[in-house]
Each structure stands twice: as C-alpha cells, then as structure tokens.
C-alpha cells in the first residue's frame, strides 16, 4: 500500500512540476471587449502562444449573448488586415469559445508579435432575427490586446 502511495505522490510531483515549467514559457495577451453602441453584450479575449511557438489559441468570453446569436472573431494588427478570422458560429448563450490556430495562422501572429505591432480583436455578434420582425442589427465589439507579464 505504501508503494502505491509513494508512486502516486511521485507522479503528482512530476505532473505539477512539468506543468509549472511549461506555463512559464507561454506568452499571454488579454483584451477587454466593449461596444460603442448601448448594448448589454460585453466580454474579454485572450491569446495564448504556447512555449514551443507552434501552437496558439484565441479564447473569447462573451456576456449577455442570447441563444442562437451568430458570432465571428477577427484578430488584426497595424500592418496585416486579418491575422486570423474564425468561421461564423452560433452561441448557445453566455460562455467561452476557444479556437486553436493552425500553424499557418500562428506565423502571422508571430510576425506581428516580433514587430511589436498592436494586436486588436473584433467580435461581430448578430442576434437571432425576431419572428416576423426586421433582421437583427449586428453588434461589433472591439478590444486591444496587452501582454500579461
């Protein structure tokens, strides 16, 4: 029984030590998402570039989104029109969506980061049209990323 306990403690130590070291090499940027229109929709976004430099993700958390709203996310910088654009997707409701970038999408992100360009994010939320009413007007949320130290 002691052997199993010792093996468990060693395994836990190895897992937590490895993840601690891996987390210190990640590059993280955060942005607050806001709209210029009077809307209850707001949120935040995070870009994480994993330490090995070949993987990155964009996470978007939105509050106040009604079910079945269509959302599209775009990351840009001062020189590249679109570093990355998501496909349009339907939100179930308030929540987080994380997108893993492909290798071809990470390269322009790396270039913008190395050039110290300003990374911005635009999130377009199109509410579900009301029954028998006019089409819903899209709401645009924007934010500027700042590196987390």
Short mmCIF file of C-alpha atoms in Angstrom, two decimals:
data_model
loop_
_atom_site.label_atom_id
_atom_site.label_comp_id
_atom_site.label_asym_id
_atom_site.label_seq_id
_atom_site.Cartn_x
_atom_site.Cartn_y
_atom_site.Cartn_z
CA UNK A 1 0.00 0.00 0.00
CA UNK A 2 2.86 2.35 0.79
CA UNK A 3 4.35 1.70 -2.63
CA UNK A 4 1.16 2.85 -4.33
CA UNK A 5 1.02 5.97 -2.18
CA UNK A 6 4.66 6.77 -2.90
CA UNK A 7 4.14 6.19 -6.62
CA UNK A 8 1.09 8.48 -6.55
CA UNK A 9 2.98 11.26 -4.79
CA UNK A 10 5.90 10.97 -7.23
CA UNK A 11 3.53 11.02 -10.20
CA UNK A 12 1.75 14.10 -8.87
CA UNK A 13 5.07 15.83 -8.26
CA UNK A 14 6.24 15.12 -11.81
CA UNK A 15 2.95 16.31 -13.33
CA UNK A 16 2.80 19.56 -11.37
CA UNK A 17 6.49 20.37 -11.85
CA UNK A 18 6.28 19.84 -15.63
CA UNK A 19 3.18 21.97 -15.99
CA UNK A 20 4.67 24.75 -13.87
CA UNK A 21 7.74 24.96 -16.08
CA UNK A 22 5.64 24.78 -19.25
CA UNK A 23 3.35 27.57 -18.11
CA UNK A 24 6.24 29.97 -17.57
CA UNK A 25 7.20 29.89 -21.25
CA UNK A 26 3.74 30.73 -22.56
CA UNK A 27 3.03 34.17 -23.99
CA UNK A 28 -0.35 35.57 -22.98
CA UNK A 29 -2.26 38.66 -24.17
CA UNK A 30 -5.63 39.86 -22.89
CA UNK A 31 -8.20 42.34 -24.17
CA UNK A 32 -11.46 43.72 -22.83
CA UNK A 33 -14.27 43.70 -25.39
CA UNK A 34 -16.64 46.65 -25.49
CA UNK A 35 -19.12 48.12 -27.95
CA UNK A 36 -19.74 51.75 -28.81
CA UNK A 37 -23.48 51.08 -29.00
CA UNK A 38 -25.68 50.76 -25.94
CA UNK A 39 -25.84 47.03 -25.51
CA UNK A 40 -25.56 44.60 -22.64
CA UNK A 41 -23.13 42.43 -24.60
CA UNK A 42 -19.53 42.65 -23.38
CA UNK A 43 -16.65 40.34 -22.62
CA UNK A 44 -12.97 39.63 -22.95
CA UNK A 45 -10.47 37.81 -25.12
CA UNK A 46 -7.18 36.01 -24.55
CA UNK A 47 -4.43 34.92 -26.94
CA UNK A 48 -2.08 32.26 -25.65
CA UNK A 49 1.02 31.30 -27.60
CA UNK A 50 2.41 28.05 -26.22
CA UNK A 51 6.09 27.93 -25.32
CA UNK A 52 7.18 25.84 -28.30
CA UNK A 53 5.94 28.59 -30.65
CA UNK A 54 3.98 26.27 -32.92
CA UNK A 55 0.62 26.46 -31.16
CA UNK A 56 -1.62 29.35 -30.23
CA UNK A 57 -5.21 29.77 -29.20
CA UNK A 58 -7.73 32.58 -29.12
CA UNK A 59 -10.38 32.44 -26.39
CA UNK A 60 -13.39 34.75 -26.37
CA UNK A 61 -15.76 35.08 -23.42
CA UNK A 62 -18.99 36.91 -24.09
CA UNK A 63 -21.66 38.04 -21.61
CA UNK A 64 -25.22 38.98 -22.48
CA UNK A 65 -25.38 36.99 -25.72
CA UNK A 66 -28.79 35.48 -26.41
CA UNK A 67 -29.04 31.88 -27.63
CA UNK A 68 -28.56 31.31 -31.36
CA UNK A 69 -26.70 34.58 -31.94
CA UNK A 70 -24.16 34.27 -34.77
CA UNK A 71 -20.61 35.29 -33.86
CA UNK A 72 -17.41 35.86 -35.84
CA UNK A 73 -13.99 36.76 -34.40
CA UNK A 74 -11.14 38.58 -36.21
CA UNK A 75 -7.63 39.34 -34.91
CA UNK A 76 -5.72 42.10 -36.71
CA UNK A 77 -2.62 44.25 -36.28
CA UNK A 78 -1.48 47.58 -37.62
CA UNK A 79 0.05 46.10 -40.80
CA UNK A 80 -1.90 42.90 -41.56
CA UNK A 81 -5.61 43.25 -42.36
CA UNK A 82 -6.51 39.85 -40.91
CA UNK A 83 -4.09 37.77 -38.89
CA UNK A 84 -6.85 35.29 -38.10
CA UNK A 85 -10.61 35.06 -38.65
CA UNK A 86 -12.90 32.43 -37.18
CA UNK A 87 -15.69 30.80 -39.07
CA UNK A 88 -19.14 32.07 -38.10
CA UNK A 89 -20.61 30.07 -35.26
CA UNK A 90 -23.75 30.04 -33.12
CA UNK A 91 -23.52 30.82 -29.43
CA UNK A 92 -25.63 28.70 -27.12
CA UNK A 93 -25.61 31.61 -24.61
CA UNK A 94 -23.07 33.44 -22.46
CA UNK A 95 -19.84 31.48 -22.43
CA UNK A 96 -16.29 30.90 -23.62
CA UNK A 97 -15.21 29.73 -27.05
CA UNK A 98 -11.58 28.70 -27.60
CA UNK A 99 -10.10 28.37 -31.06
CA UNK A 100 -6.80 26.57 -31.73
CA UNK A 101 -4.88 28.25 -34.52
CA UNK A 102 -3.30 26.21 -37.30
CA UNK A 103 0.44 26.51 -37.96
CA UNK A 104 -0.21 28.75 -40.95
CA UNK A 105 -2.24 31.08 -38.68
CA UNK A 106 0.46 31.19 -35.97
CA UNK A 107 3.13 32.54 -38.37
CA UNK A 108 1.42 35.93 -39.00
CA UNK A 109 0.72 36.18 -35.27
CA UNK A 110 4.43 35.59 -34.54
CA UNK A 111 5.40 38.22 -37.10
CA UNK A 112 3.09 40.80 -35.51
CA UNK A 113 4.35 39.97 -32.02
CA UNK A 114 8.02 40.17 -33.09
CA UNK A 115 7.39 43.54 -34.79
CA UNK A 116 5.66 44.73 -31.59
CA UNK A 117 2.57 45.66 -33.59
CA UNK A 118 -0.67 46.46 -31.80
CA UNK A 119 -2.93 43.41 -31.80
CA UNK A 120 -6.65 44.15 -31.88
CA UNK A 121 -9.72 41.96 -31.88
CA UNK A 122 -13.14 42.49 -33.41
CA UNK A 123 -16.11 40.33 -32.47
CA UNK A 124 -19.29 40.66 -34.51
CA UNK A 125 -22.44 39.39 -32.81
CA UNK A 126 -25.58 39.13 -34.91
CA UNK A 127 -28.63 38.35 -32.76
CA UNK A 128 -31.24 35.90 -33.98
CA UNK A 129 -33.89 37.76 -36.00
CA UNK A 130 -37.20 38.19 -34.23
CA UNK A 131 -40.16 36.29 -35.61
CA UNK A 132 -41.94 38.41 -38.21
CA UNK A 133 -39.72 41.39 -37.42
CA UNK A 134 -36.89 43.17 -39.14
CA UNK A 135 -33.50 41.47 -39.41
CA UNK A 136 -31.34 41.92 -36.33
CA UNK A 137 -28.58 44.52 -36.39
CA UNK A 138 -25.05 43.24 -35.85
CA UNK A 139 -23.22 44.41 -32.73
CA UNK A 140 -19.47 44.98 -33.03
CA UNK A 141 -17.21 44.59 -30.00
CA UNK A 142 -13.57 45.65 -30.17
CA UNK A 143 -10.55 45.45 -27.92
CA UNK A 144 -6.78 45.93 -27.92
CA UNK A 145 -4.54 43.19 -26.56
CA UNK A 146 -1.99 43.90 -23.84
CA UNK A 147 0.70 41.39 -22.91
CA UNK A 148 0.29 39.80 -19.48
CA UNK A 149 3.56 39.81 -17.57
#
